[in-house]
Coordinates of C-alpha atoms in Angstrom, one line a residue:
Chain C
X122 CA 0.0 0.0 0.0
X123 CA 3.0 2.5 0.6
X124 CA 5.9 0.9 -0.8
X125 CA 7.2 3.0 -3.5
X126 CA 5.5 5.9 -3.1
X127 CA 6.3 9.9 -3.4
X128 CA 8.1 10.8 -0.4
X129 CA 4.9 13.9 -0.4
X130 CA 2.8 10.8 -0.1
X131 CA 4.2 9.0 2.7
X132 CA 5.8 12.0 4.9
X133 CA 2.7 14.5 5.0
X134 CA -0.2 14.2 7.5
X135 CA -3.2 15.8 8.6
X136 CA -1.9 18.6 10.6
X137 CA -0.3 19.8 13.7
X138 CA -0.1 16.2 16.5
X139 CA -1.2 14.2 13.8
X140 CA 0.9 11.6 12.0
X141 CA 1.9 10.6 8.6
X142 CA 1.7 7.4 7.1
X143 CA 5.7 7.3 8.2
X144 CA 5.1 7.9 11.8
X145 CA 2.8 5.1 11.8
X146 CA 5.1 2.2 10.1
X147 CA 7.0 3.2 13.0
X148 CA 4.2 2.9 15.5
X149 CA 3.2 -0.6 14.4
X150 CA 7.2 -1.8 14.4
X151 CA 7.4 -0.7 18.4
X152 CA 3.5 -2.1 18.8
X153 CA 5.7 -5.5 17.7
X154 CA 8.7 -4.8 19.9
X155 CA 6.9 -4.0 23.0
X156 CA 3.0 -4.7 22.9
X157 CA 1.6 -7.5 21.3
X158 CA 3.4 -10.3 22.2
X159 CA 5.6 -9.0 25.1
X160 CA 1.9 -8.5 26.7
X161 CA 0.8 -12.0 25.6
X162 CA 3.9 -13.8 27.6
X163 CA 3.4 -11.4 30.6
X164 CA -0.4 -12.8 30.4
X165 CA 0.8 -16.3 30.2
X166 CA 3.4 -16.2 32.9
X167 CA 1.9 -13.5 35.4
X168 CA -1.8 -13.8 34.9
X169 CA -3.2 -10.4 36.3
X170 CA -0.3 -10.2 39.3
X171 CA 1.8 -8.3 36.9
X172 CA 0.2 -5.0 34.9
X173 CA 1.5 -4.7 31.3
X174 CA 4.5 -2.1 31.1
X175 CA 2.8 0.9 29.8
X176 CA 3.1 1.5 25.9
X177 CA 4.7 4.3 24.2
X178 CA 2.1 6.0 21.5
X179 CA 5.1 8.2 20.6
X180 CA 8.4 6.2 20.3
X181 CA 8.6 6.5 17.0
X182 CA 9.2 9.8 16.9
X183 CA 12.6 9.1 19.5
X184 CA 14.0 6.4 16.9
X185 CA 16.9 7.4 14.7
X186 CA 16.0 10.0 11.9
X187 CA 17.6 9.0 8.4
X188 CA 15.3 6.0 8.0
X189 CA 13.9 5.1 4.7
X190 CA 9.7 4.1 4.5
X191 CA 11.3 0.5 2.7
X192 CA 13.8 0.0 5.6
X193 CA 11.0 0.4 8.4
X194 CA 8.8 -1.7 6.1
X195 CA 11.1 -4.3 5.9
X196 CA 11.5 -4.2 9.6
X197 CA 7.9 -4.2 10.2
X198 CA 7.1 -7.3 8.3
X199 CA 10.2 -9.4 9.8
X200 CA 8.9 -8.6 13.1
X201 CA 5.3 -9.4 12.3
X202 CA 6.2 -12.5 10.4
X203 CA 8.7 -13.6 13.7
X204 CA 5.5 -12.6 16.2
X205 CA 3.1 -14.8 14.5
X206 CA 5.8 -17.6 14.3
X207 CA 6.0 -16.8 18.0
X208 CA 2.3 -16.8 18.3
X209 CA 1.7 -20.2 16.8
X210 CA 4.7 -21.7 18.5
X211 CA 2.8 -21.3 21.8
X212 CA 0.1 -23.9 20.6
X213 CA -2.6 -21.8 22.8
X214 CA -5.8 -23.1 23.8
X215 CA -9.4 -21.9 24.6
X216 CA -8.7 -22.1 28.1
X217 CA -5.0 -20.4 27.9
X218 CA -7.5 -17.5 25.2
X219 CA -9.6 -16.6 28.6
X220 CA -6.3 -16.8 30.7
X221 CA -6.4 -12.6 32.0
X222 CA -4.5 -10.2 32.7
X223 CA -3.9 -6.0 33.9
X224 CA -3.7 -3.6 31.9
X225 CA -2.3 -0.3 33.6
X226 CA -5.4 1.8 32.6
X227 CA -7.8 -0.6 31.5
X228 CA -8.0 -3.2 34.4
X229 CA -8.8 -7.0 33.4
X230 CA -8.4 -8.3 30.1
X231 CA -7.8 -11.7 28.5
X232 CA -5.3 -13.0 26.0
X233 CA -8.2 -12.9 23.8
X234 CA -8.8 -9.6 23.6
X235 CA -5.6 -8.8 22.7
X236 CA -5.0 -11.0 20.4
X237 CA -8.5 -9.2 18.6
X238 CA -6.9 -5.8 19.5
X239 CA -3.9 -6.7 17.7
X240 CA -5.7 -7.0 14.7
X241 CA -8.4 -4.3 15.2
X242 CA -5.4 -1.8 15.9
X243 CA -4.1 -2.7 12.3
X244 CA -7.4 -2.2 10.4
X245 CA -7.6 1.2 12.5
X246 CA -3.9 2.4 10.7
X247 CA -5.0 0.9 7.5
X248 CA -7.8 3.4 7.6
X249 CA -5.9 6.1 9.1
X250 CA -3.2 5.6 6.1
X251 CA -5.9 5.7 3.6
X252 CA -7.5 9.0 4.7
X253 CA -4.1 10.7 5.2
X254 CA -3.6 9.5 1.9
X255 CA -6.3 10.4 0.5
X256 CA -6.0 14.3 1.7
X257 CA -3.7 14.5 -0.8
X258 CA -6.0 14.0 -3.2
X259 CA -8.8 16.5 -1.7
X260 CA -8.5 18.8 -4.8
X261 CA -7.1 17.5 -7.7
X262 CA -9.9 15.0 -7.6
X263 CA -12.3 18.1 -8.5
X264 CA -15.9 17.5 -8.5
X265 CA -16.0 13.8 -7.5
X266 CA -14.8 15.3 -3.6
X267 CA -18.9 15.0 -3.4
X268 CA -19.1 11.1 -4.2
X269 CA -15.7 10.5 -1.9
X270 CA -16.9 9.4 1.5
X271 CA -13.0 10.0 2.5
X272 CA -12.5 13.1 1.1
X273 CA -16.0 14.6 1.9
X274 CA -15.6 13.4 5.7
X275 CA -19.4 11.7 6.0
X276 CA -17.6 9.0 6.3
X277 CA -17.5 7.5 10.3
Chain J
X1129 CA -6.0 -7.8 2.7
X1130 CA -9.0 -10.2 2.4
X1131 CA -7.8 -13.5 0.8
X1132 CA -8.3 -16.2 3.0
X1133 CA -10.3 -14.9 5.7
X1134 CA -13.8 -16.8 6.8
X1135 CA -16.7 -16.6 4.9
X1136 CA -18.2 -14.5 8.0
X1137 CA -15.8 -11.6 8.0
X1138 CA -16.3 -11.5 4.1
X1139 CA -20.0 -11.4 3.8
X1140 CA -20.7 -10.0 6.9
X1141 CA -21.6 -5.9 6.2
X1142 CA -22.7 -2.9 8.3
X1143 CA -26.5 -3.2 8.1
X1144 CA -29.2 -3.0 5.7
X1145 CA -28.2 -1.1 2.1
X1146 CA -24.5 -1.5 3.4
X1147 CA -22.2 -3.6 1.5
X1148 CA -19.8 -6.6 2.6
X1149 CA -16.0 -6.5 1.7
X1150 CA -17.5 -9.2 -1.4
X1151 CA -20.2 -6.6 -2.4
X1152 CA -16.8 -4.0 -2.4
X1153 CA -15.2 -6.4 -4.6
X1154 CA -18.0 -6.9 -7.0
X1155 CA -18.4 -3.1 -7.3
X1156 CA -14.5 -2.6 -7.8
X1157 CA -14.7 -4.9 -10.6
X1158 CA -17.3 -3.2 -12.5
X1159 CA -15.4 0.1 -12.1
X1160 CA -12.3 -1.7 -13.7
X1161 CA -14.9 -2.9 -17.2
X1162 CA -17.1 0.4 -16.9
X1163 CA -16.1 3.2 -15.3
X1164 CA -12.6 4.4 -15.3
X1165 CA -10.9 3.6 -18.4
X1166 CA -13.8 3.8 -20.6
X1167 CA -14.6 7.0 -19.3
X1168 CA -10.6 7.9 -19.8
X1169 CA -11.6 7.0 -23.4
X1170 CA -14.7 9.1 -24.1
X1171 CA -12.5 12.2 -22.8
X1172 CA -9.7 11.4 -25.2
X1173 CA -12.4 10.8 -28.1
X1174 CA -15.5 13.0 -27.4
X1175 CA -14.3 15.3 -25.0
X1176 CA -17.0 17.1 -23.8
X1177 CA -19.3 16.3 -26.7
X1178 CA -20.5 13.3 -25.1
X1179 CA -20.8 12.6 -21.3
X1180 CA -20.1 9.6 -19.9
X1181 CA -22.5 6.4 -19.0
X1182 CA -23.6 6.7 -16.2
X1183 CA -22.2 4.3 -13.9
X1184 CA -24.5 1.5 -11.9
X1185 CA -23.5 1.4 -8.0
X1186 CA -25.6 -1.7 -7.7
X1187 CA -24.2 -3.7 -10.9
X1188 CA -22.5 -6.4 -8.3
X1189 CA -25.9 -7.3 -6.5
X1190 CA -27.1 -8.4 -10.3
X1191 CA -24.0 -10.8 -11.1
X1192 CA -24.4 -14.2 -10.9
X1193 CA -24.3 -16.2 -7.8
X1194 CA -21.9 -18.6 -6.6
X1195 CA -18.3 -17.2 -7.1
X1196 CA -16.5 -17.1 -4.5
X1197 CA -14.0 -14.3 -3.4
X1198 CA -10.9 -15.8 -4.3
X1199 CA -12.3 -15.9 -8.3
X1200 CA -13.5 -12.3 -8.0
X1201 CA -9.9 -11.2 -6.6
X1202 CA -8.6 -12.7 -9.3
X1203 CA -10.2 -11.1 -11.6
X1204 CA -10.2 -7.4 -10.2
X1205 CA -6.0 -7.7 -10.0
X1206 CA -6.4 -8.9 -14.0
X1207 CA -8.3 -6.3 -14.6
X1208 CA -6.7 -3.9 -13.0
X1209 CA -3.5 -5.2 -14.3
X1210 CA -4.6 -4.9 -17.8
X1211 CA -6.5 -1.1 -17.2
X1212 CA -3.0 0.1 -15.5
X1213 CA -1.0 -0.9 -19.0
X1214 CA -3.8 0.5 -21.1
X1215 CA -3.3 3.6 -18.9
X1216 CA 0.7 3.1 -19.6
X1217 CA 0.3 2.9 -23.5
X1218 CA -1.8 5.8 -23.7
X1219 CA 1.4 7.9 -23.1
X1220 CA -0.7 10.4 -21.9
X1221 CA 1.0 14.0 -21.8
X1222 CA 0.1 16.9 -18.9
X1223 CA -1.9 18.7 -21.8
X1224 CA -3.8 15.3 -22.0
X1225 CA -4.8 15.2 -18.8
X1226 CA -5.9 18.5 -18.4
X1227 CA -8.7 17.2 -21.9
X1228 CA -12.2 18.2 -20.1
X1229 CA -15.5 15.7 -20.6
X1230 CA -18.7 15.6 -18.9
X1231 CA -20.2 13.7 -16.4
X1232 CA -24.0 12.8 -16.0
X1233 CA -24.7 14.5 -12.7
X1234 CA -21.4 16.5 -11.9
X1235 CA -20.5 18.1 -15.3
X1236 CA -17.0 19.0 -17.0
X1237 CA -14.1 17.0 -15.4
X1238 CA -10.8 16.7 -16.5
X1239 CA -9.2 13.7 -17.3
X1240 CA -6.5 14.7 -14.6
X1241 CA -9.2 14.3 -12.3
X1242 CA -10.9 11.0 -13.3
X1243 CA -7.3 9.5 -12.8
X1244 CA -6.8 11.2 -9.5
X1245 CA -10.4 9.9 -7.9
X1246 CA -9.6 6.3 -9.9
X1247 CA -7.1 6.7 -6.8
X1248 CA -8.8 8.2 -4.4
X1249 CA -11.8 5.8 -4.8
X1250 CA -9.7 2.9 -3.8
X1251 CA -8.9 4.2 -1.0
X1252 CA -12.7 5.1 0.3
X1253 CA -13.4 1.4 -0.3
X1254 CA -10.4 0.3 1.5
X1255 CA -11.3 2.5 4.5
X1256 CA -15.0 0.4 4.2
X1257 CA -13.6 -2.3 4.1
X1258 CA -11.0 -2.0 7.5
X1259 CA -14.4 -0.8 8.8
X1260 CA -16.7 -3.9 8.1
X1261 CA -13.9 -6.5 9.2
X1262 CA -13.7 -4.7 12.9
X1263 CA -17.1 -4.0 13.8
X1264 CA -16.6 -8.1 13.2
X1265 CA -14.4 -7.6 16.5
X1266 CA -16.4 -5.1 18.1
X1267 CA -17.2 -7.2 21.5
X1268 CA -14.3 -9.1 20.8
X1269 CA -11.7 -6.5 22.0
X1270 CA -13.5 -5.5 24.9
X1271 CA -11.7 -2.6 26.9
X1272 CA -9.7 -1.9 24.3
X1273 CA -12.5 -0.4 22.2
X1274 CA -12.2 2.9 24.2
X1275 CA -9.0 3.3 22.2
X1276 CA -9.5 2.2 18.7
X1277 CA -11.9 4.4 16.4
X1278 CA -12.3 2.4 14.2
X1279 CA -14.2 0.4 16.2
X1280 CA -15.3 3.5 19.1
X1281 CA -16.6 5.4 16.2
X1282 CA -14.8 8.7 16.8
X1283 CA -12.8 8.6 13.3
X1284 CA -13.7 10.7 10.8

């Protein structure tokens, strides 16, 4: 969906403290470094005894400048590819799916629920990326802005 | 995106007169024979001297029944494949695209246009699509639905 696009493409965003379709290839690699899966193991070995470490909706904007959007994507689909590996390497059951645990502002919630998070929180980019996207497109697509749920914002 | 998934996240859609991810594929399709590049074609022919055919939203819900996603994947990436060299050979200069035509409802459009919301008009269906697969998930990520709008609602 990004690979190979104008730089104008995947560096703008929607404004001031909002982020580009850069900033959140960066979000998703740390969501694979320290969220997902971390979480899942302090579930499995903790139970609710232990809150998950709080996660950082900003660390992407701490890592090293001078990266290129194909050398994050390249990270980001190693690390996916090694989590799911991880994830089916743990052979979980039903039982181990309602195993629960803390989460340091939400309170008690099972492995299940993250796991559907994890995927929930990509479709939620994926539309993100699209309507950043998208912006760029608000005028040159002229009159159609009225049939373009995206562009024309009546779109929830 | 959607290869692979179970047959419930694929036909399930947002309510009634709301379309599945199959329905989205379906309509896609019949943008790929009717819409973009013959429209592309009436500009470079007729200019504004004939407006286009007006295209049918609903053409998907009147193909036949019984093929299943996979097959209509398939043939949206041929077709697509095949508009996107058609596009290619055109060798279409900047004074090309800026060749005006008309369009039933909206009027004169420019050719640069039609190609920009060809764009743009994936990317409203892709954002319909990430939204039909989570509201699949909707229960299924519990607390976590105070922080994903995609699911929360509070995404524009």
């Amino acid at each position: 969906m990004l690979r190979g696009l104008p730089d104008g493409w995947i560096s703008s965003n929607e404004g001031v403290e909002t982020w580009s379709p850069f900033d959140v290839i960066g979000h998703l690699i740390h969501g694979e470094q320290t969220d997902w899966m971390p979480r899942a193991r302090i579930i499995l070995e903790y139970g609710e005894t232990r809150a998950f470490d709080k996660f950082d909706r900003f660390a992407q904007f701490a890592a090293p400048n001078g990266r290129t959007l194909a050398s994050l994507l390249d990270e980001f689909a190693l690390l996916r590819q090694r989590n799911l590996e991880d994830l089916t390497a743990l052979g979980l059951t039903a039982r181990d799916l309602d195993r629960r645990g803390t989460h340091p502002e939400l309170g008690v919630v099972t492995l299940r629920q993250l796991l559907a998070t994890w995927t929930a929180h990509d479709l939620d980019h994926i539309v993100q990326i699209s309507r950043v996207l998208s912006t760029q497109y608000a005028d040159e697509v002229g009159p159609w802005r009225a049939y373009l749920r995206i562009i024309s914002g009546t779109q929830g």
